[in-house]
């Protein structure tokens, strides 16, 4: 790939950070949009994990006092359980989600977890009918989400599966995908 | 040398109205009493709202300060001002700063009853919303989810409907959880920048909860009652108590007829000055008479109603055989379904009236007109009715109406378009005979044109707009004064209601800490004509 102009746009919200990269290289410019979960949010989640681990670690003490179980055997088990719990959580902990628009080719959606695992989904450009900004209503709140209408399928494909970025960050991504589809059609 | 403020002060001194101060944050200081006795009036810098002195004898003037000089002058003269932030934490009210811009309101209609159900309340909300949108206001409707229909939907004219996924539990009503709907209502009110909340139907739990939460958050609230209710049975007593709670603090109330106003005022103890009477209307463009007049050889009497006790299905069972016996050229067409249908079928069998009585079953709303134009006379046998839209629809189609004289029915049509009877079978038979005799004098087209002039939804919308204007001009009271209104509801009930409201306030403050108001994203106003992304107002300037 050729040179990349780094961070054409960066916008922060306190919880999320939006970064827009444009890679200018052969054959055409590739648009990349990242939504990163902020360190402070990550820290909060890590603190929560640590507290859960502590809870698990302290549970044998309660058992010890209540039922006179052997401390030496229960302590490593509870630490192990707590550790497994934290590991599972970090696997669910999303660090970054990205949308890579490859013009005339397709759109790649990436999800990067805290443990380094990355899940990628690719959608060819001719399969996308339109990207839509939906208002999702739950029993307690209402939030915006970006989804793609795929030709031939009943269900919408969510672009950001785990994160809930604010609508200000979703709008440029929506406009970019709309533009890519318009170019393809003409 | 008098300052600008002192000059205006002298000018307004004669008006003698009590004053509530708002500082630039929009918070109300708690120590209003001191200011009220001094009768100080201050001119406003950017917002000056007066209430009509004839309507409100204790009218209030709201003033917004944005000048430290004014505040320091007041302090120097012994006027006690609370520090706004501390006062507002528990006792202040945050007034939403979207007061009517250029007179246009942003209205939230709340009810359990809306499309895809068809009924009086549902149609009322829909037509009223459409006419208000045509007048330039913004309307959003909130209701519960129906089967698969959940989320945000848009209807004709840009009417936005929130189908909130709370499942209905009894007769289309959402489960009453008291405080469960507070987060979603707060989110909707902030994101749509609502200025007035309008609730419909006393039977709707979602309406009561929404009005309670809206009042806690300081919004102006209007309530419309569509039905008459009793006083004697257990269900009615409970409902009236709930209504008393909601209406203790409502800004304005609307009833659909004068009888309904009396009923509501008696049930809830609301002062009658707060209640407006705005009758329903009918869509005369949809209900047109038949192009050719029907021949009078065979007279067809149409009945379209839910076949339940309330709608007088038992009366029909007595009346129909008698009328068929007295008038051999009369035929009946009965549309609608319900628990009493079996009784009507039995009556048909018993008197061998199969060829003279047609039972059509449930008639979808779109087909009502085609059923009505097959008839000459419309029969309404309800035992109780606040206002009967069915009669309006029949009159708009050129039918002569025979109805029981109950509730608000006498107020609906002029005397030459309707024949009234007591809810007694023999009286009704006499009324039908009288109607058959005056039938040759009726011209359906003339009737339709008269109805067009008498009733229109645009008129209802204009009158409702006046009610909203009055509501927004009402003063906002601090929490303590509002709580004192609840105490008048009853010895035990009053204290219970106060407790409920206090808990609601505390939950609201907690929610504001958990998710501050500025974190809720405001929805930009998108017009329906813009289809291309560039034309919509999704600019970074409007969003930031």
XYZ file of C-alpha atoms in Angstrom:
730
model
C 0.000 0.000 0.000
C 1.139 3.564 -0.551
C 1.307 6.304 2.039
C -1.450 6.683 4.569
C -2.631 10.064 5.743
C -3.144 9.430 9.416
C -6.116 10.626 11.467
C -7.928 12.777 8.945
C -10.642 13.240 11.564
C -10.632 12.396 15.213
C -13.505 13.098 17.575
C -13.833 12.156 21.224
C -16.843 11.750 23.385
C -15.658 10.686 26.787
C -16.652 7.090 26.256
C -15.874 6.572 22.583
C -13.300 7.940 20.219
C -13.850 8.191 16.496
C -10.865 8.062 14.139
C -11.050 8.413 10.394
C -8.108 7.272 8.283
C -7.770 7.572 4.574
C -5.224 5.267 3.016
C -4.194 6.687 -0.307
C -2.718 3.881 -2.242
C -3.103 1.886 -5.485
C -5.574 1.228 -6.836
C -7.889 3.716 -5.019
C -8.305 5.522 -1.692
C -9.503 3.265 1.094
C -11.655 4.762 3.843
C -11.194 3.437 7.350
C -13.374 4.460 10.296
C -12.521 3.314 13.815
C -14.601 3.541 16.953
C -12.387 2.991 19.981
C -13.634 2.407 23.492
C -11.833 4.977 25.638
C -9.214 4.008 28.174
C -11.330 5.374 31.014
C -14.196 3.119 30.047
C -11.834 0.214 29.716
C -10.378 1.041 33.090
C -13.819 1.081 34.648
C -14.555 -2.317 33.210
C -11.221 -3.660 34.433
C -11.921 -2.349 37.914
C -15.230 -4.128 37.802
C -13.461 -7.346 36.776
C -10.955 -6.961 39.581
C -13.731 -6.522 42.099
C -15.486 -9.643 40.842
C -12.232 -11.539 41.172
C -11.890 -10.271 44.704
C -15.399 -11.403 45.456
C -14.666 -14.861 44.182
C -11.425 -14.953 46.115
C -13.087 -13.940 49.345
C -15.978 -16.387 49.047
C -14.038 -19.323 50.556
C -13.583 -17.270 53.710
C -17.339 -17.046 54.054
C -17.690 -20.745 53.429
C -14.963 -21.387 55.943
C -16.759 -19.509 58.640
C -20.134 -20.897 57.765
C -19.414 -24.529 57.083
C -15.910 -25.208 58.351
C -14.613 -26.268 54.932
C -10.941 -26.665 54.323
C -9.534 -23.276 53.299
C -6.534 -24.615 51.393
C -8.624 -26.580 48.897
C -11.354 -24.001 48.274
C -9.094 -20.945 47.829
C -7.274 -22.029 44.643
C -10.553 -23.222 43.130
C -12.291 -19.937 43.683
C -9.270 -18.026 42.373
C -9.318 -20.213 39.295
C -13.026 -19.607 38.770
C -12.533 -15.877 39.233
C -9.651 -15.882 36.805
C -11.697 -17.752 34.220
C -14.535 -15.276 34.725
C -12.191 -12.320 34.164
C -10.707 -13.981 31.073
C -14.180 -14.533 29.632
C -15.043 -10.912 30.323
C -11.895 -9.645 28.625
C -12.770 -11.749 25.642
C -16.130 -9.996 25.531
C -14.443 -6.633 26.207
C -14.389 -4.806 22.924
C -11.418 -2.544 22.348
C -12.156 -1.243 18.885
C -14.604 -1.637 16.037
C -13.714 -0.589 12.501
C -15.396 -0.126 9.180
C -13.119 -0.371 6.143
C -14.684 0.771 2.907
C -12.952 -0.644 -0.136
C -14.455 1.224 -3.061
C -15.934 -0.899 -5.854
C -15.159 -3.976 -3.817
C -17.005 -4.093 -0.520
C -17.127 -3.166 3.119
C -15.179 -4.964 5.841
C -16.419 -4.821 9.428
C -13.904 -5.613 12.157
C -14.320 -6.124 15.889
C -11.201 -6.175 18.034
C -11.484 -7.559 21.564
C -9.352 -6.826 24.600
C -7.636 -10.197 24.348
C -6.379 -9.375 20.857
C -8.898 -11.554 19.057
C -10.342 -9.937 15.926
C -13.518 -10.908 14.121
C -13.918 -9.781 10.541
C -16.989 -9.774 8.322
C -16.902 -8.839 4.670
C -19.882 -7.669 2.650
C -19.509 -7.306 -1.150
C -20.624 -3.934 -2.454
C -23.285 -5.322 -4.769
C -25.024 -7.035 -1.862
C -25.570 -3.827 0.073
C -28.836 -2.129 -0.805
C -28.514 0.802 1.587
C -27.043 1.685 4.956
C -29.669 2.959 7.423
C -29.552 4.827 10.696
C -32.124 3.188 12.952
C -33.609 4.352 16.172
C -33.785 1.307 18.431
C -36.301 1.440 21.254
C -35.806 -0.726 24.327
C -38.044 -0.786 27.416
C -35.729 1.725 29.128
C -34.004 3.741 26.444
C -33.755 4.715 22.811
C -30.467 4.769 20.882
C -29.201 5.092 17.318
C -27.601 2.250 15.403
C -26.198 1.853 11.916
C -27.281 -1.158 9.894
C -26.925 -2.386 6.345
C -29.834 -3.640 4.282
C -28.543 -6.699 2.459
C -30.137 -7.763 -0.782
C -32.001 -11.004 -0.486
C -31.978 -11.175 3.293
C -34.758 -10.413 5.743
C -32.605 -9.215 8.623
C -30.527 -6.080 8.798
C -26.805 -6.491 9.416
C -25.580 -4.358 12.302
C -22.343 -2.547 11.585
C -21.388 -2.115 15.261
C -22.395 -5.228 17.109
C -21.002 -4.559 20.568
C -20.480 -0.829 20.875
C -23.166 1.886 21.035
C -21.486 4.951 19.561
C -23.355 8.269 19.543
C -25.104 9.378 16.367
C -22.519 12.100 15.642
C -19.940 9.379 15.019
C -22.304 7.224 12.997
C -23.256 9.937 10.534
C -19.896 10.278 8.683
C -19.644 6.502 8.364
C -23.183 6.357 7.019
C -22.448 9.112 4.510
C -19.246 7.365 3.386
C -20.988 4.027 2.787
C -23.841 5.806 0.943
C -21.271 7.543 -1.274
C -19.452 4.280 -1.995
C -22.708 2.620 -3.073
C -23.706 5.603 -5.234
C -20.385 5.496 -7.031
C -20.817 1.791 -7.631
C -24.282 2.226 -9.095
C -23.272 4.982 -11.514
C -30.543 58.574 37.764
C -32.647 55.478 37.431
C -31.308 52.415 35.698
C -33.105 50.736 32.843
C -34.472 48.142 35.235
C -35.786 50.626 37.713
C -37.628 52.505 34.994
C -39.325 49.346 33.777
C -40.025 48.415 37.372
C -42.031 51.599 37.859
C -43.871 50.949 34.628
C -44.965 47.498 35.700
C -45.567 48.284 39.317
C -49.289 48.777 38.846
C -49.856 45.266 37.585
C -49.529 43.672 41.020
C -48.869 40.084 40.164
C -46.805 37.709 42.234
C -43.462 36.835 40.787
C -41.439 33.738 40.382
C -37.862 34.240 39.450
C -35.910 32.123 37.095
C -32.210 32.569 36.864
C -30.251 31.982 33.703
C -30.111 28.280 34.406
C -33.865 28.098 34.480
C -34.103 27.037 38.118
C -36.714 28.276 40.559
C -35.453 29.477 43.903
C -37.339 28.038 46.808
C -37.922 31.256 48.696
C -40.711 32.523 46.506
C -42.881 33.555 49.384
C -40.713 36.497 50.324
C -40.710 37.789 46.788
C -44.424 37.320 46.373
C -45.327 39.491 49.332
C -43.116 42.227 48.044
C -44.909 42.136 44.685
C -41.792 42.944 42.815
C -41.985 42.758 39.084
C -38.974 42.705 36.886
C -38.844 43.046 33.147
C -37.232 40.291 31.230
C -34.262 40.418 28.979
C -35.222 37.772 26.523
C -38.415 36.107 27.694
C -41.492 37.794 29.122
C -44.594 35.734 29.507
C -47.792 36.940 31.097
C -50.814 34.948 32.007
C -54.294 36.120 31.169
C -55.540 37.848 34.344
C -59.146 36.915 33.667
C -58.393 33.238 33.573
C -55.997 33.087 36.438
C -56.752 35.476 39.275
C -53.416 34.709 40.852
C -51.556 35.191 37.620
C -47.870 34.782 37.571
C -45.160 36.444 35.632
C -42.121 34.446 34.695
C -38.960 36.343 34.242
C -35.583 35.222 33.165
C -32.545 37.028 34.468
C -29.215 36.961 32.852
C -27.693 39.919 34.582
C -25.690 39.966 37.755
C -26.562 43.651 38.346
C -30.223 42.807 38.733
C -29.522 39.987 41.115
C -27.251 42.082 43.259
C -29.829 44.907 43.398
C -32.394 42.420 44.658
C -30.040 41.073 47.277
C -29.182 44.582 48.409
C -32.869 45.292 48.927
C -33.437 42.320 51.141
C -34.998 39.991 48.620
C -33.874 36.540 49.600
C -32.549 34.530 46.659
C -31.541 30.942 46.978
C -28.416 29.641 45.398
C -29.935 28.021 42.313
C -27.905 24.814 42.282
C -28.633 23.824 45.839
C -32.279 24.708 45.641
C -32.801 22.818 42.466
C -31.338 19.625 43.762
C -34.420 18.613 45.668
C -36.977 21.328 45.371
C -36.436 23.144 42.153
C -38.004 22.391 38.847
C -36.092 22.540 35.658
C -38.250 24.217 33.082
C -37.435 22.966 29.605
C -36.124 25.938 27.722
C -37.915 25.076 24.543
C -40.924 27.281 25.104
C -42.925 27.854 21.941
C -40.626 29.143 19.261
C -42.752 31.267 16.949
C -45.843 29.848 18.626
C -45.372 26.294 17.381
C -45.479 23.523 19.932
C -43.838 20.123 20.109
C -46.464 17.751 21.426
C -46.193 14.224 22.768
C -49.443 12.267 22.628
C -49.498 9.352 25.041
C -52.044 6.582 25.183
C -52.320 2.822 25.257
C -54.807 3.041 22.410
C -53.448 3.730 18.943
C -53.111 2.270 15.487
C -53.220 -0.663 14.594
C -56.304 -0.722 16.805
C -59.340 1.120 15.511
C -61.640 2.891 17.898
C -62.844 6.282 19.065
C -59.729 7.206 21.031
C -57.345 5.904 18.375
C -59.035 7.818 15.577
C -59.200 10.943 17.709
C -55.462 10.878 18.374
C -54.638 10.202 14.741
C -56.856 12.873 13.205
C -55.947 15.462 15.824
C -52.227 14.796 15.270
C -52.570 15.122 11.502
C -54.444 18.415 11.773
C -51.919 19.778 14.288
C -49.079 18.864 11.919
C -50.871 20.777 9.181
C -51.027 23.800 11.490
C -47.240 23.624 11.759
C -46.681 21.915 15.096
C -44.595 18.833 15.674
C -46.387 15.784 17.040
C -44.927 12.543 18.394
C -47.100 9.672 19.610
C -46.108 7.156 22.271
C -47.886 3.891 22.826
C -47.107 0.290 23.709
C -45.965 -2.357 21.250
C -48.569 -4.406 19.391
C -47.448 -7.968 18.542
C -44.526 -7.465 16.149
C -44.962 -3.741 15.827
C -42.282 -2.323 18.069
C -39.822 0.572 17.744
C -40.102 3.799 15.808
C -42.568 4.090 12.924
C -43.480 7.028 10.756
C -47.012 7.676 9.603
C -48.503 10.073 7.056
C -47.283 13.626 7.272
C -44.220 12.759 9.324
C -46.094 11.643 12.425
C -43.537 9.758 14.500
C -44.837 6.919 16.645
C -42.856 5.216 19.394
C -44.105 1.689 19.997
C -42.391 1.097 23.329
C -41.806 -2.618 23.967
C -43.874 -2.907 27.141
C -46.288 -5.767 26.747
C -49.986 -5.104 27.386
C -51.438 -7.151 30.179
C -55.142 -6.385 30.465
C -57.470 -4.993 27.815
C -54.705 -3.312 25.837
C -53.201 -1.662 28.911
C -49.515 -1.710 29.778
C -48.505 -3.278 33.062
C -48.588 -0.492 35.661
C -45.164 -0.507 37.288
C -45.356 3.060 38.677
C -41.750 3.970 37.977
C -40.757 1.494 35.274
C -41.534 3.797 32.382
C -39.617 6.780 33.805
C -36.329 6.180 31.886
C -37.900 5.738 28.458
C -40.304 8.652 28.893
C -37.466 10.920 30.012
C -35.383 9.828 27.022
C -38.206 10.512 24.572
C -39.018 13.898 26.132
C -35.415 15.056 25.910
C -34.544 13.688 22.499
C -37.640 15.143 20.818
C -37.461 18.449 22.730
C -41.101 18.151 23.736
C -42.896 21.143 25.194
C -46.381 19.733 25.970
C -47.423 16.213 26.955
C -51.005 15.267 26.035
C -52.473 12.116 27.551
C -55.639 10.391 26.360
C -58.207 8.197 28.071
C -58.566 7.652 31.803
C -58.448 3.896 31.325
C -54.906 3.922 29.960
C -52.180 3.131 32.520
C -49.418 4.331 30.218
C -51.138 7.700 30.009
C -51.284 8.090 33.811
C -47.661 7.088 34.270
C -46.476 9.374 31.491
C -48.379 12.329 32.918
C -46.975 11.674 36.386
C -43.386 11.514 35.127
C -43.844 14.527 32.867
C -45.110 16.566 35.829
C -42.140 15.462 37.931
C -39.796 16.664 35.232
C -41.565 19.996 34.946
C -43.346 19.675 31.623
C -46.790 21.076 30.956
C -49.441 18.398 30.833
C -52.852 18.204 29.148
C -55.323 15.344 29.660
C -58.299 14.386 27.511
C -61.039 12.189 28.873
C -63.033 10.285 26.282
C -65.517 8.216 28.296
C -68.035 8.385 31.065
C -67.464 6.271 34.129
C -69.588 5.283 37.082
C -69.070 5.877 40.771
C -70.484 2.793 42.430
C -68.600 -0.381 41.554
C -65.138 -1.357 42.802
C -63.432 -0.919 39.450
C -64.798 2.586 39.032
C -63.816 3.616 42.553
C -60.223 2.570 41.936
C -60.084 4.233 38.581
C -61.506 7.456 39.979
C -58.851 7.505 42.684
C -56.113 7.081 40.090
C -57.713 9.813 38.031
C -57.808 12.085 41.072
C -54.088 11.540 41.495
C -53.283 12.353 37.891
C -55.596 15.320 37.619
C -54.538 16.861 40.951
C -51.586 18.369 39.179
C -52.580 18.512 35.513
C -52.169 21.839 33.729
C -55.301 21.672 31.582
C -57.977 19.076 30.873
C -60.201 18.541 27.845
C -63.504 16.700 27.700
C -65.487 15.728 24.657
C -68.891 16.989 25.816
C -70.458 19.009 28.611
C -71.855 15.847 30.183
C -68.372 14.401 30.130
C -67.027 17.562 31.752
C -69.505 17.221 34.615
C -68.600 13.579 35.002
C -64.863 14.234 35.028
C -65.109 17.145 37.436
C -67.206 15.108 39.860
C -64.945 12.078 39.695
C -61.668 13.877 40.079
C -62.403 17.009 42.061
C -60.762 19.141 39.399
C -61.751 22.840 39.352
C -64.129 23.319 36.409
C -62.175 26.351 35.157
C -59.380 24.041 34.152
C -61.565 21.856 31.931
C -62.228 22.730 28.303
C -64.932 21.142 26.175
C -63.849 20.269 22.663
C -66.184 17.822 20.934
C -64.888 15.170 18.582
C -65.385 15.496 14.846
C -65.802 13.268 11.838
C -63.890 12.906 8.593
C -66.646 14.069 6.256
C -64.483 13.452 3.201
C -64.520 9.736 3.940
C -68.177 9.460 4.995
C -70.105 10.622 1.969
C -73.707 9.609 1.256
C -74.590 7.229 -1.535
C -74.532 8.913 -4.962
C -78.135 7.878 -5.662
C -80.885 8.109 -3.150
C -82.224 4.786 -1.962
C -85.852 3.947 -2.685
C -88.213 4.099 0.239
C -90.078 0.887 -0.537
C -88.024 -1.116 1.845
C -86.589 0.732 4.825
C -83.210 -0.478 6.021
C -82.128 0.165 9.605
C -78.377 -0.130 10.196
C -76.729 -0.965 13.507
C -72.931 -0.906 13.740
C -71.458 -1.334 17.199
C -69.602 -3.742 19.403
C -72.190 -6.210 20.646
C -71.550 -5.782 24.363
C -73.714 -4.855 27.327
C -72.527 -1.251 27.402
C -73.643 -0.691 23.855
C -77.158 -1.894 24.582
C -77.180 -5.158 22.657
C -79.835 -6.441 25.037
C -82.114 -3.589 24.048
C -81.714 -4.578 20.417
C -82.898 -8.097 21.232
C -86.168 -6.638 22.491
C -86.619 -3.930 19.924
C -85.970 -5.744 16.645
C -88.795 -8.324 16.763
C -91.298 -5.648 17.797
C -90.326 -3.321 14.977
C -90.397 -6.140 12.454
C -93.899 -7.016 13.621
C -95.195 -3.456 13.414
C -93.569 -2.504 10.093
C -93.508 -5.267 7.498
C -91.318 -3.282 5.093
C -88.407 -2.794 7.482
C -85.116 -4.680 7.263
C -82.221 -4.680 9.736
C -78.495 -4.813 9.002
C -76.318 -5.506 12.032
C -72.554 -5.062 11.792
C -70.152 -5.831 14.610
C -69.166 -8.646 16.873
C -69.028 -9.360 20.565
C -70.229 -11.543 23.426
C -73.888 -10.642 22.865
C -73.926 -11.825 19.289
C -75.223 -15.193 20.396
C -78.311 -13.580 21.917
C -79.070 -11.790 18.680
C -78.714 -14.990 16.684
C -81.097 -16.715 19.083
C -83.592 -13.897 18.698
C -83.351 -14.245 14.940
C -84.034 -17.965 15.141
C -86.854 -17.610 17.606
C -88.828 -15.100 15.556
C -87.793 -16.515 12.133
C -86.323 -13.234 11.013
C -83.478 -14.673 8.967
C -84.564 -12.871 5.806
C -85.213 -9.587 7.583
C -82.158 -9.354 9.824
C -78.654 -9.534 8.272
C -75.748 -10.218 10.606
C -72.515 -9.064 8.967
C -70.066 -9.880 11.735
C -67.081 -7.652 12.461
C -66.861 -4.820 9.940
C -63.357 -3.413 9.343
C -63.169 0.354 9.694
C -62.540 0.864 5.994
C -65.832 -0.835 5.111
C -68.039 1.022 7.586
C -69.082 3.623 5.044
C -70.146 1.053 2.478
C -72.360 -0.625 5.080
C -73.845 2.688 6.230
C -74.896 3.839 2.767
C -77.091 0.779 2.329
C -79.424 2.081 5.024
C -81.955 4.823 5.702
C -81.887 4.891 9.477
C -79.049 4.398 11.971
C -79.943 2.878 15.322
C -77.748 3.474 18.366
C -78.816 1.739 21.561
C -75.864 2.489 23.883
C -76.524 2.601 27.592
C -73.757 5.148 28.172
C -71.871 7.402 25.816
C -69.704 10.468 26.415
C -69.889 11.484 22.778
C -70.913 9.167 19.998
C -68.755 9.384 16.868
C -70.783 6.584 15.256
C -73.776 8.918 15.111
C -71.656 11.575 13.402
C -70.481 9.077 10.822
C -74.052 8.001 10.145
C -75.270 11.602 9.843
C -72.401 12.410 7.509
C -73.569 9.542 5.283
C -77.062 10.993 5.217
C -78.809 8.581 7.586
C -81.472 9.633 10.057
C -80.414 8.619 13.563
C -82.472 7.028 16.294
C -80.610 6.902 19.581
C -80.983 6.446 23.326
C -80.885 9.723 25.188
C -77.863 8.970 27.389
C -74.730 10.836 28.327
C -73.524 13.326 25.751
C -75.689 12.086 22.866
C -78.195 14.980 22.958
C -75.305 17.411 22.433
C -74.100 15.794 19.250
C -76.652 16.435 16.504
C -79.282 19.101 15.804
C -82.838 18.093 16.676
C -83.973 17.544 13.120
C -81.245 15.007 12.410
C -81.857 12.733 15.391
C -84.782 11.113 17.206
C -84.076 10.474 20.883
C -85.643 7.821 23.101
C -85.307 6.530 26.623
C -83.278 3.307 26.947
C -86.500 1.334 27.162
C -87.698 -1.044 24.421
C -91.208 0.363 23.995
C -89.936 3.933 23.883
C -87.380 2.986 21.287
C -89.981 1.277 19.121
C -92.059 4.467 19.220
C -89.004 6.490 18.232
C -88.300 4.208 15.286
C -91.893 4.586 14.138
C -91.545 8.343 14.326
C -88.298 8.190 12.369
C -89.879 6.093 9.633
C -92.598 8.709 9.318
C -90.223 11.644 8.939
C -87.919 9.751 6.611
C -89.346 11.182 3.336
C -88.387 14.690 4.488
C -84.726 13.784 4.863
C -82.259 14.625 2.112
C -78.918 12.846 2.579
C -76.914 15.376 0.566
C -78.213 18.345 2.561
C -77.445 16.496 5.750
C -73.918 15.768 4.606
C -73.267 19.407 3.703
C -74.578 20.535 7.067
C -72.317 18.069 8.865
C -69.358 19.359 6.881
C -69.937 22.816 8.290
C -70.697 21.665 11.816
C -67.824 19.301 12.461
C -64.266 19.302 11.251
C -61.015 18.035 12.726
C -59.253 21.250 11.755
C -61.568 23.107 14.099
C -60.778 20.628 16.876
C -57.055 21.119 16.241
C -57.351 24.910 16.416
C -59.218 24.716 19.696
C -56.712 22.235 21.094
C -53.940 24.592 20.046
C -55.563 27.302 22.175
C -55.550 24.902 25.121
C -51.832 24.239 24.578
C -51.138 27.974 24.452
C -52.954 28.470 27.748
C -51.168 25.487 29.265
C -47.753 26.821 28.354
C -48.588 30.186 29.839
C -49.365 28.644 33.210
C -46.818 29.117 35.884
C -44.623 26.293 37.061
C -44.907 25.690 40.747
C -42.164 24.479 43.033
C -42.377 20.952 44.346
C -43.718 21.822 47.796
C -46.730 23.625 46.414
C -47.480 20.780 44.062
C -47.247 18.259 46.847
C -49.728 20.251 48.885
C -52.257 19.805 46.087
C -52.002 16.064 46.426
C -52.766 16.245 50.131
C -56.283 17.414 49.337
C -57.078 14.115 47.626
C -57.988 12.322 50.808
C -56.894 11.498 54.346
C -54.777 8.451 53.531
C -54.696 8.740 49.776
C -53.250 12.254 49.863
C -50.243 11.182 51.905
C -49.733 8.115 49.747
C -49.802 10.213 46.588
C -47.269 12.629 48.079
C -44.984 9.744 48.875
C -45.313 8.363 45.343
C -44.404 11.734 43.855
C -41.447 12.215 46.212
C -40.024 8.843 45.255
C -40.546 9.737 41.608
C -38.593 12.986 42.107
C -35.765 11.158 43.789
C -35.615 8.534 41.061
C -35.520 11.298 38.480
C -32.603 13.020 40.217
C -30.802 9.690 40.408
C -31.388 9.123 36.689
C -30.016 12.588 35.962
C -26.824 11.652 37.761
C -26.590 8.291 36.010
C -27.241 9.690 32.538
C -27.123 13.493 32.423
C -29.517 15.329 30.128
C -26.780 16.362 27.741
C -25.886 12.719 27.091
C -29.249 12.063 25.522
C -28.911 12.836 21.819
C -31.462 15.219 20.401
C -33.129 14.089 17.183
C -32.649 16.584 14.346
C -35.823 17.706 12.591
C -35.859 16.007 9.265
C -38.412 17.001 6.664
C -39.935 14.281 4.562
C -39.154 15.960 1.266
C -35.428 15.524 1.629
C -34.405 12.183 0.208
C -30.741 12.739 -0.447
C -28.216 12.579 2.383
C -26.832 16.013 1.576
C -30.181 17.693 1.997
C -30.995 16.329 5.417
C -29.893 18.336 8.401
C -27.209 15.838 9.390
C -24.579 18.538 9.493
C -21.888 18.603 12.086
C -22.985 22.118 13.015
C -26.502 21.117 13.946
C -25.346 18.052 15.833
C -22.595 19.679 17.859
